[in-house]
Short mmCIF file of N, CA and C in Angstrom, two decimals:
data_model
loop_
_atom_site.label_atom_id
_atom_site.label_comp_id
_atom_site.label_asym_id
_atom_site.label_seq_id
_atom_site.Cartn_x
_atom_site.Cartn_y
_atom_site.Cartn_z
N MET R 1 108.45 119.24 102.69
CA MET R 1 109.09 117.89 102.61
C MET R 1 110.20 117.96 101.66
N GLY R 2 111.41 117.74 102.03
CA GLY R 2 112.56 117.77 101.14
C GLY R 2 112.47 116.64 100.08
N SER R 3 113.42 116.72 99.12
CA SER R 3 113.42 115.68 98.06
C SER R 3 113.73 114.28 98.62
N LEU R 4 114.47 114.23 99.64
CA LEU R 4 114.76 112.94 100.25
C LEU R 4 113.42 112.34 100.81
N GLY R 5 112.68 113.12 101.49
CA GLY R 5 111.41 112.70 102.05
C GLY R 5 110.37 112.30 100.96
N LEU R 6 110.37 113.07 99.88
CA LEU R 6 109.47 112.73 98.74
C LEU R 6 109.94 111.45 98.08
N ASP R 7 111.26 111.28 97.85
CA ASP R 7 111.71 110.05 97.29
C ASP R 7 111.33 108.84 98.13
N ARG R 8 111.40 108.95 99.43
CA ARG R 8 111.02 107.87 100.36
C ARG R 8 109.53 107.57 100.21
N LEU R 9 108.72 108.72 100.21
CA LEU R 9 107.23 108.47 100.05
C LEU R 9 106.96 107.75 98.72
N VAL R 10 107.59 108.18 97.65
CA VAL R 10 107.30 107.46 96.39
C VAL R 10 107.68 106.03 96.42
N GLU R 11 108.89 105.74 97.08
CA GLU R 11 109.33 104.40 97.25
C GLU R 11 108.38 103.50 98.07
N VAL R 12 107.81 104.07 99.16
CA VAL R 12 106.89 103.35 100.00
C VAL R 12 105.60 103.10 99.24
N GLN R 13 105.12 104.10 98.48
CA GLN R 13 103.87 103.88 97.69
C GLN R 13 104.07 102.92 96.62
N ALA R 14 105.28 102.85 96.02
CA ALA R 14 105.45 101.84 94.96
C ALA R 14 105.53 100.50 95.54
N LEU R 15 106.13 100.33 96.77
CA LEU R 15 106.20 99.04 97.43
C LEU R 15 104.82 98.57 97.84
N ASP R 16 103.96 99.50 98.30
CA ASP R 16 102.58 99.12 98.63
C ASP R 16 101.84 98.68 97.42
N THR R 17 102.07 99.31 96.25
CA THR R 17 101.41 98.90 95.01
C THR R 17 101.89 97.53 94.59
N LEU R 18 103.21 97.27 94.71
CA LEU R 18 103.78 95.97 94.42
C LEU R 18 103.17 94.87 95.24
N LEU R 19 103.05 95.14 96.59
CA LEU R 19 102.47 94.17 97.50
C LEU R 19 101.00 93.90 97.18
N THR R 20 100.28 94.97 96.86
CA THR R 20 98.90 94.75 96.50
C THR R 20 98.73 93.85 95.30
N GLN R 21 99.62 94.16 94.27
CA GLN R 21 99.54 93.36 92.99
C GLN R 21 99.94 91.91 93.26
N LEU R 22 100.96 91.69 94.12
CA LEU R 22 101.39 90.36 94.56
C LEU R 22 100.26 89.66 95.23
N GLY R 23 99.64 90.29 96.22
CA GLY R 23 98.55 89.68 96.92
C GLY R 23 97.38 89.30 96.09
N LEU R 24 97.02 90.14 95.12
CA LEU R 24 95.96 89.86 94.18
C LEU R 24 96.31 88.68 93.31
N ALA R 25 97.56 88.63 92.78
CA ALA R 25 97.98 87.55 91.92
C ALA R 25 97.99 86.22 92.69
N LEU R 26 98.47 86.20 93.88
CA LEU R 26 98.49 84.96 94.65
C LEU R 26 97.04 84.58 95.02
N SER R 27 96.24 85.46 95.56
CA SER R 27 94.89 85.15 95.86
C SER R 27 94.07 84.67 94.74
N ALA R 28 94.24 85.24 93.61
CA ALA R 28 93.45 84.85 92.39
C ALA R 28 93.78 83.41 91.99
N ARG R 29 94.92 82.93 92.32
CA ARG R 29 95.34 81.62 92.00
C ARG R 29 95.23 80.55 93.20
N GLY R 30 94.73 81.09 94.27
CA GLY R 30 94.55 80.27 95.50
C GLY R 30 95.95 79.84 96.09
N LEU R 31 96.97 80.67 95.90
CA LEU R 31 98.29 80.33 96.34
C LEU R 31 98.64 81.14 97.62
N ARG R 32 99.57 80.53 98.46
CA ARG R 32 100.11 81.19 99.58
C ARG R 32 101.62 81.19 99.54
N LEU R 33 102.21 82.29 99.92
CA LEU R 33 103.65 82.49 99.87
C LEU R 33 104.34 82.13 101.13
N VAL R 34 105.47 81.50 101.01
CA VAL R 34 106.43 81.17 102.09
C VAL R 34 107.81 81.80 101.77
N THR R 35 108.40 82.38 102.78
CA THR R 35 109.75 82.94 102.62
C THR R 35 110.76 82.19 103.43
N ALA R 36 112.01 82.05 102.82
CA ALA R 36 113.08 81.45 103.58
C ALA R 36 114.25 82.48 103.43
N GLU R 37 114.55 83.13 104.48
CA GLU R 37 115.50 84.29 104.37
C GLU R 37 116.74 84.13 105.23
N SER R 38 117.86 84.47 104.62
CA SER R 38 119.13 84.51 105.36
C SER R 38 119.64 85.96 105.49
N CYS R 39 120.22 86.52 104.43
CA CYS R 39 120.76 87.88 104.56
C CYS R 39 119.67 88.94 104.77
N THR R 40 118.49 88.72 104.41
CA THR R 40 117.45 89.71 104.61
C THR R 40 116.81 89.64 106.00
N GLY R 41 117.09 88.55 106.74
CA GLY R 41 116.71 88.46 108.13
C GLY R 41 115.17 88.64 108.38
N GLY R 42 114.35 88.23 107.57
CA GLY R 42 112.96 88.41 107.75
C GLY R 42 112.31 89.65 107.19
N LEU R 43 113.05 90.46 106.49
CA LEU R 43 112.49 91.68 105.93
C LEU R 43 111.47 91.43 104.82
N ILE R 44 111.63 90.34 104.07
CA ILE R 44 110.63 90.04 103.03
C ILE R 44 109.32 89.70 103.74
N ALA R 45 109.39 88.82 104.74
CA ALA R 45 108.15 88.44 105.42
C ALA R 45 107.57 89.68 106.09
N GLY R 46 108.38 90.49 106.74
CA GLY R 46 107.92 91.68 107.38
C GLY R 46 107.25 92.64 106.41
N THR R 47 107.79 92.84 105.25
CA THR R 47 107.24 93.65 104.19
C THR R 47 105.91 93.12 103.75
N CYS R 48 105.86 91.83 103.52
CA CYS R 48 104.61 91.26 103.07
C CYS R 48 103.50 91.46 104.07
N THR R 49 103.77 91.26 105.35
CA THR R 49 102.78 91.35 106.42
C THR R 49 102.48 92.79 106.80
N SER R 50 103.15 93.75 106.13
CA SER R 50 102.98 95.17 106.57
C SER R 50 101.63 95.77 105.99
N ILE R 51 101.01 95.00 105.04
CA ILE R 51 99.74 95.53 104.48
C ILE R 51 98.56 94.65 105.00
N ALA R 52 97.44 95.30 105.16
CA ALA R 52 96.22 94.58 105.62
C ALA R 52 95.84 93.61 104.58
N GLY R 53 95.36 92.48 105.03
CA GLY R 53 94.82 91.43 104.09
C GLY R 53 95.90 90.49 103.68
N SER R 54 97.16 90.58 104.10
CA SER R 54 98.17 89.65 103.66
C SER R 54 98.02 88.29 104.24
N SER R 55 97.21 88.15 105.27
CA SER R 55 96.95 86.84 105.83
C SER R 55 96.21 85.88 104.84
N ASP R 56 95.61 86.57 103.84
CA ASP R 56 94.95 85.76 102.79
C ASP R 56 95.93 85.01 101.84
N TRP R 57 97.12 85.52 101.77
CA TRP R 57 98.11 84.99 100.77
C TRP R 57 99.52 84.71 101.34
N PHE R 58 99.82 85.18 102.58
CA PHE R 58 101.13 84.91 103.12
C PHE R 58 100.99 83.82 104.15
N GLU R 59 101.78 82.72 103.99
CA GLU R 59 101.60 81.57 104.82
C GLU R 59 102.54 81.63 106.04
N ARG R 60 103.87 81.81 105.81
CA ARG R 60 104.82 81.91 106.84
C ARG R 60 106.21 82.30 106.33
N GLY R 61 107.06 82.65 107.29
CA GLY R 61 108.43 82.96 106.86
C GLY R 61 109.42 82.33 107.77
N TYR R 62 110.51 81.86 107.17
CA TYR R 62 111.59 81.33 107.99
C TYR R 62 112.79 82.25 107.87
N VAL R 63 113.38 82.56 109.05
CA VAL R 63 114.66 83.25 109.08
C VAL R 63 115.75 82.28 109.44
N THR R 64 116.53 81.92 108.42
CA THR R 64 117.49 80.81 108.59
C THR R 64 118.88 81.47 108.36
N TYR R 65 119.30 82.26 109.31
CA TYR R 65 120.52 83.05 109.18
C TYR R 65 121.78 82.15 109.38
N SER R 66 121.75 81.21 110.24
CA SER R 66 122.88 80.34 110.38
C SER R 66 122.73 79.16 109.50
N ASN R 67 123.92 78.54 109.21
CA ASN R 67 123.95 77.33 108.39
C ASN R 67 123.14 76.22 109.06
N GLU R 68 123.27 76.13 110.39
CA GLU R 68 122.54 75.09 111.10
C GLU R 68 121.08 75.19 110.98
N SER R 69 120.55 76.50 111.01
CA SER R 69 119.11 76.68 110.91
C SER R 69 118.64 76.33 109.56
N LYS R 70 119.50 76.51 108.48
CA LYS R 70 119.07 76.11 107.14
C LYS R 70 118.87 74.58 107.11
N THR R 71 119.72 73.88 107.80
CA THR R 71 119.62 72.40 107.86
C THR R 71 118.46 71.98 108.73
N GLU R 72 118.33 72.56 109.92
CA GLU R 72 117.31 72.06 110.88
C GLU R 72 115.88 72.50 110.44
N LEU R 73 115.73 73.70 109.95
CA LEU R 73 114.34 74.18 109.68
C LEU R 73 113.89 73.89 108.20
N LEU R 74 114.88 73.90 107.29
CA LEU R 74 114.47 73.71 105.87
C LEU R 74 115.02 72.43 105.26
N GLY R 75 115.84 71.68 105.98
CA GLY R 75 116.29 70.41 105.45
C GLY R 75 117.40 70.54 104.41
N VAL R 76 118.09 71.69 104.40
CA VAL R 76 119.17 71.87 103.45
C VAL R 76 120.32 70.98 103.99
N PRO R 77 120.91 70.07 103.17
CA PRO R 77 121.92 69.14 103.60
C PRO R 77 123.20 69.99 104.03
N ALA R 78 123.75 69.63 105.24
CA ALA R 78 124.94 70.36 105.72
C ALA R 78 126.13 70.18 104.70
N GLU R 79 126.11 69.01 104.05
CA GLU R 79 127.23 68.71 103.11
C GLU R 79 127.09 69.63 101.85
N MET R 80 125.88 70.01 101.53
CA MET R 80 125.66 70.96 100.39
C MET R 80 126.24 72.31 100.73
N ILE R 81 125.93 72.74 101.96
CA ILE R 81 126.43 74.01 102.43
C ILE R 81 127.93 74.03 102.46
N GLU R 82 128.51 72.92 102.97
CA GLU R 82 129.97 72.84 103.08
C GLU R 82 130.61 72.85 101.64
N ARG R 83 129.98 72.13 100.77
CA ARG R 83 130.57 72.03 99.43
C ARG R 83 130.45 73.27 98.61
N HIS R 84 129.25 73.90 98.59
CA HIS R 84 129.01 75.04 97.71
C HIS R 84 129.01 76.37 98.45
N GLY R 85 128.93 76.39 99.79
CA GLY R 85 128.78 77.62 100.61
C GLY R 85 127.33 77.98 100.73
N ALA R 86 127.04 78.66 101.77
CA ALA R 86 125.64 79.07 102.10
C ALA R 86 125.12 80.05 100.99
N VAL R 87 126.03 80.79 100.41
CA VAL R 87 125.66 81.74 99.35
C VAL R 87 125.92 81.10 97.98
N SER R 88 124.93 80.30 97.50
CA SER R 88 125.14 79.54 96.31
C SER R 88 123.80 79.21 95.66
N ARG R 89 123.81 78.88 94.44
CA ARG R 89 122.65 78.46 93.62
C ARG R 89 122.03 77.23 94.35
N GLU R 90 122.82 76.22 94.69
CA GLU R 90 122.34 75.00 95.21
C GLU R 90 121.58 75.26 96.51
N VAL R 91 122.15 76.07 97.42
CA VAL R 91 121.55 76.33 98.69
C VAL R 91 120.26 77.18 98.55
N ALA R 92 120.24 78.11 97.70
CA ALA R 92 119.05 78.91 97.41
C ALA R 92 117.89 78.03 96.91
N MET R 93 118.22 77.11 96.04
CA MET R 93 117.22 76.14 95.48
C MET R 93 116.71 75.20 96.61
N ALA R 94 117.69 74.72 97.40
CA ALA R 94 117.22 73.85 98.54
C ALA R 94 116.41 74.57 99.58
N MET R 95 116.76 75.79 99.80
CA MET R 95 115.91 76.64 100.78
C MET R 95 114.54 76.80 100.27
N ALA R 96 114.40 77.13 98.97
CA ALA R 96 113.06 77.37 98.38
C ALA R 96 112.22 76.13 98.47
N LEU R 97 112.81 75.02 98.14
CA LEU R 97 112.08 73.74 98.16
C LEU R 97 111.77 73.29 99.59
N GLY R 98 112.74 73.51 100.49
CA GLY R 98 112.54 73.15 101.91
C GLY R 98 111.42 73.99 102.56
N ALA R 99 111.37 75.26 102.22
CA ALA R 99 110.31 76.13 102.72
C ALA R 99 108.94 75.55 102.35
N LEU R 100 108.79 75.04 101.10
CA LEU R 100 107.52 74.45 100.73
C LEU R 100 107.26 73.18 101.48
N GLN R 101 108.30 72.35 101.55
CA GLN R 101 108.12 71.03 102.24
C GLN R 101 107.73 71.13 103.65
N HIS R 102 108.16 72.22 104.37
CA HIS R 102 107.92 72.47 105.76
C HIS R 102 106.82 73.47 106.02
N SER R 103 105.92 73.66 105.09
CA SER R 103 104.82 74.61 105.26
C SER R 103 103.59 74.21 104.50
N ARG R 104 102.59 75.01 104.51
CA ARG R 104 101.43 74.82 103.68
C ARG R 104 101.29 75.74 102.54
N GLY R 105 102.39 76.37 102.21
CA GLY R 105 102.39 77.25 101.10
C GLY R 105 102.63 76.50 99.74
N GLN R 106 102.33 77.17 98.64
CA GLN R 106 102.51 76.60 97.32
C GLN R 106 103.60 77.32 96.54
N VAL R 107 103.98 78.53 97.00
CA VAL R 107 105.03 79.33 96.30
C VAL R 107 106.04 79.73 97.44
N SER R 108 107.31 79.78 97.03
CA SER R 108 108.26 80.16 98.00
C SER R 108 109.34 81.04 97.30
N VAL R 109 109.93 81.89 98.11
CA VAL R 109 111.15 82.61 97.75
C VAL R 109 112.17 82.43 98.83
N ALA R 110 113.38 82.17 98.40
CA ALA R 110 114.47 81.98 99.26
C ALA R 110 115.57 83.00 98.91
N VAL R 111 116.28 83.55 99.94
CA VAL R 111 117.27 84.52 99.72
C VAL R 111 118.45 84.21 100.56
N THR R 112 119.64 84.14 100.01
CA THR R 112 120.93 83.95 100.76
C THR R 112 121.98 84.75 100.14
N GLY R 113 122.66 85.58 100.88
CA GLY R 113 123.62 86.45 100.28
C GLY R 113 124.61 87.04 101.26
N ILE R 114 125.39 88.01 100.75
CA ILE R 114 126.41 88.68 101.59
C ILE R 114 126.06 90.14 101.53
N ALA R 115 125.49 90.67 102.62
CA ALA R 115 125.00 92.02 102.71
C ALA R 115 126.12 92.99 103.14
N GLY R 116 127.21 92.48 103.70
CA GLY R 116 128.32 93.28 104.15
C GLY R 116 128.14 93.91 105.52
N PRO R 117 129.14 94.75 105.81
CA PRO R 117 130.27 95.22 105.04
C PRO R 117 131.36 94.17 104.85
N GLY R 118 131.44 93.20 105.68
CA GLY R 118 132.43 92.19 105.57
C GLY R 118 131.88 90.90 104.99
N GLY R 119 132.70 89.86 104.89
CA GLY R 119 132.24 88.52 104.46
C GLY R 119 132.32 88.23 102.99
N GLY R 120 132.68 89.27 102.17
CA GLY R 120 132.81 88.96 100.74
C GLY R 120 134.14 88.41 100.36
N SER R 121 134.24 88.00 99.15
CA SER R 121 135.47 87.47 98.60
C SER R 121 135.47 87.82 97.12
N GLU R 122 136.58 87.48 96.44
CA GLU R 122 136.67 87.84 95.03
C GLU R 122 135.57 87.10 94.29
N ALA R 123 135.40 85.83 94.66
CA ALA R 123 134.33 85.01 93.90
C ALA R 123 132.94 85.44 94.34
N LYS R 124 132.76 85.86 95.55
CA LYS R 124 131.45 86.22 96.03
C LYS R 124 131.59 87.54 96.73
N PRO R 125 131.59 88.68 96.01
CA PRO R 125 131.76 90.00 96.67
C PRO R 125 130.54 90.37 97.49
N VAL R 126 130.72 91.32 98.41
CA VAL R 126 129.59 91.96 99.11
C VAL R 126 128.56 92.43 98.14
N GLY R 127 127.35 92.08 98.41
CA GLY R 127 126.22 92.47 97.48
C GLY R 127 125.76 91.26 96.64
N THR R 128 126.47 90.13 96.73
CA THR R 128 126.09 88.91 96.02
C THR R 128 124.89 88.34 96.76
N VAL R 129 123.76 88.12 95.98
CA VAL R 129 122.61 87.52 96.62
C VAL R 129 122.04 86.48 95.64
N TRP R 130 121.80 85.31 96.16
CA TRP R 130 121.21 84.24 95.42
C TRP R 130 119.74 84.18 95.79
N PHE R 131 118.89 83.92 94.84
CA PHE R 131 117.43 83.79 95.03
C PHE R 131 117.01 82.45 94.55
N GLY R 132 116.04 81.84 95.26
CA GLY R 132 115.41 80.61 94.76
C GLY R 132 113.94 80.82 94.82
N PHE R 133 113.23 80.39 93.75
CA PHE R 133 111.77 80.55 93.65
C PHE R 133 111.20 79.21 93.32
N ALA R 134 110.22 78.74 94.05
CA ALA R 134 109.62 77.45 93.90
C ALA R 134 108.07 77.61 93.76
N ARG R 135 107.54 76.86 92.92
CA ARG R 135 106.10 76.71 92.83
C ARG R 135 105.84 75.19 92.78
N GLY R 136 105.44 74.63 93.91
CA GLY R 136 105.37 73.19 94.00
C GLY R 136 106.80 72.64 94.01
N GLN R 137 106.94 71.34 94.02
CA GLN R 137 108.21 70.68 94.08
C GLN R 137 108.86 70.57 92.69
N ASP R 138 108.08 70.81 91.67
CA ASP R 138 108.59 70.56 90.29
C ASP R 138 109.03 71.78 89.49
N PHE R 139 108.72 72.96 90.02
CA PHE R 139 109.08 74.19 89.23
C PHE R 139 109.91 75.11 90.13
N VAL R 140 111.23 75.08 89.85
CA VAL R 140 112.17 75.93 90.66
C VAL R 140 113.00 76.73 89.69
N GLN R 141 113.30 77.99 90.15
CA GLN R 141 114.17 78.80 89.39
C GLN R 141 115.18 79.44 90.34
N THR R 142 116.37 79.73 89.98
CA THR R 142 117.32 80.44 90.75
C THR R 142 117.85 81.61 89.95
N GLU R 143 118.39 82.53 90.68
CA GLU R 143 118.98 83.80 90.09
C GLU R 143 119.94 84.39 91.10
N VAL R 144 121.01 84.94 90.50
CA VAL R 144 121.98 85.61 91.34
C VAL R 144 122.02 87.08 90.94
N MET R 145 122.12 87.96 91.87
CA MET R 145 122.21 89.40 91.64
C MET R 145 123.41 89.96 92.44
N LEU R 146 123.95 91.04 91.89
CA LEU R 146 125.01 91.77 92.64
C LEU R 146 124.54 93.18 92.86
N PHE R 147 124.16 93.46 94.13
CA PHE R 147 123.62 94.76 94.51
C PHE R 147 124.72 95.67 95.00
N LYS R 148 124.66 96.90 94.72
CA LYS R 148 125.69 97.89 95.20
C LYS R 148 125.11 98.64 96.40
N GLY R 149 126.03 99.10 97.22
CA GLY R 149 125.63 99.93 98.35
C GLY R 149 126.01 99.30 99.66
N ASP R 150 125.68 99.93 100.73
CA ASP R 150 125.96 99.47 102.11
C ASP R 150 124.99 98.32 102.43
N ARG R 151 125.08 97.84 103.68
CA ARG R 151 124.31 96.74 104.05
C ARG R 151 122.74 96.97 103.92
N THR R 152 122.37 98.19 104.40
CA THR R 152 120.96 98.51 104.32
C THR R 152 120.44 98.53 102.86
N LYS R 153 121.27 99.10 101.95
CA LYS R 153 120.82 99.20 100.57
C LYS R 153 120.81 97.81 99.91
N VAL R 154 121.78 96.94 100.25
CA VAL R 154 121.81 95.59 99.70
C VAL R 154 120.56 94.83 100.16
N ARG R 155 120.27 94.87 101.43
CA ARG R 155 119.10 94.20 101.94
C ARG R 155 117.82 94.70 101.32
N ALA R 156 117.68 96.08 101.28
CA ALA R 156 116.44 96.62 100.66
C ALA R 156 116.32 96.28 99.23
N ALA R 157 117.42 96.29 98.47
CA ALA R 157 117.34 95.87 97.04
C ALA R 157 116.95 94.38 96.91
N ALA R 158 117.46 93.57 97.82
CA ALA R 158 117.16 92.10 97.76
C ALA R 158 115.59 91.87 98.04
N VAL R 159 115.08 92.64 99.01
CA VAL R 159 113.66 92.54 99.27
C VAL R 159 112.81 92.94 98.11
N ARG R 160 113.17 94.06 97.50
CA ARG R 160 112.35 94.60 96.36
C ARG R 160 112.49 93.63 95.18
N HIS R 161 113.71 93.14 94.95
CA HIS R 161 113.92 92.23 93.82
C HIS R 161 113.08 90.96 94.01
N ALA R 162 113.15 90.44 95.24
CA ALA R 162 112.42 89.20 95.56
C ALA R 162 110.95 89.39 95.31
N LEU R 163 110.36 90.43 95.74
CA LEU R 163 108.91 90.67 95.55
C LEU R 163 108.57 90.82 94.12
N VAL R 164 109.37 91.56 93.32
CA VAL R 164 109.11 91.75 91.94
C VAL R 164 109.17 90.41 91.22
N ARG R 165 110.19 89.61 91.51
CA ARG R 165 110.39 88.30 90.85
C ARG R 165 109.26 87.35 91.26
N VAL R 166 108.86 87.34 92.54
CA VAL R 166 107.72 86.42 92.94
C VAL R 166 106.52 86.79 92.14
N LEU R 167 106.21 88.12 91.97
CA LEU R 167 105.10 88.51 91.20
C LEU R 167 105.18 87.97 89.74
N SER R 168 106.31 88.17 89.08
CA SER R 168 106.44 87.66 87.73
C SER R 168 106.38 86.11 87.71
N PHE R 169 106.91 85.50 88.74
CA PHE R 169 106.96 84.05 88.84
C PHE R 169 105.50 83.49 88.94
N VAL R 170 104.74 84.10 89.83
CA VAL R 170 103.39 83.64 90.02
C VAL R 170 102.53 83.98 88.78
N GLY R 171 102.82 85.05 88.10
CA GLY R 171 102.12 85.42 86.89
C GLY R 171 102.39 84.60 85.69
N SER R 172 103.46 83.87 85.81
CA SER R 172 103.94 83.03 84.65
C SER R 172 103.32 81.56 84.68
N ASP R 173 102.13 81.42 84.23
CA ASP R 173 101.47 80.14 84.27
C ASP R 173 101.86 79.33 83.00
#
């Protein structure tokens, strides 16, 4: 196995460990996770459900790639998207809260960003990703990251970052 194969194996094992830790943290607190994804297109939900036993802690995932779907499925006001743009703190927060309001979960992660190769601007370059994290309707955090690389790398980095942050978010009582 070449070094590229070994690096990939280590990455997969680390991701499995992260998912196991996340599942244990959520289960120990009786919490279920909901995802609301735009630029990651369901990869966070797919990653969560790739391990056995995730049905104990994963509630559902929304893929809200279009602006209309953010409004229809999550209740994000169209005016908010128009005013701030789909890739914004406000929309990430509204997506996270909307995911909880439209599910039976208690914790959510929302991701909206520009994975590229096009679509970026000087203000929001390719690789800009906004995250929203909610635990109930009263505890919400947002965060912006700028990831380097091509579309695949930006999306993979966003998935990993989301899972790491959800784990720390859930662990912060």
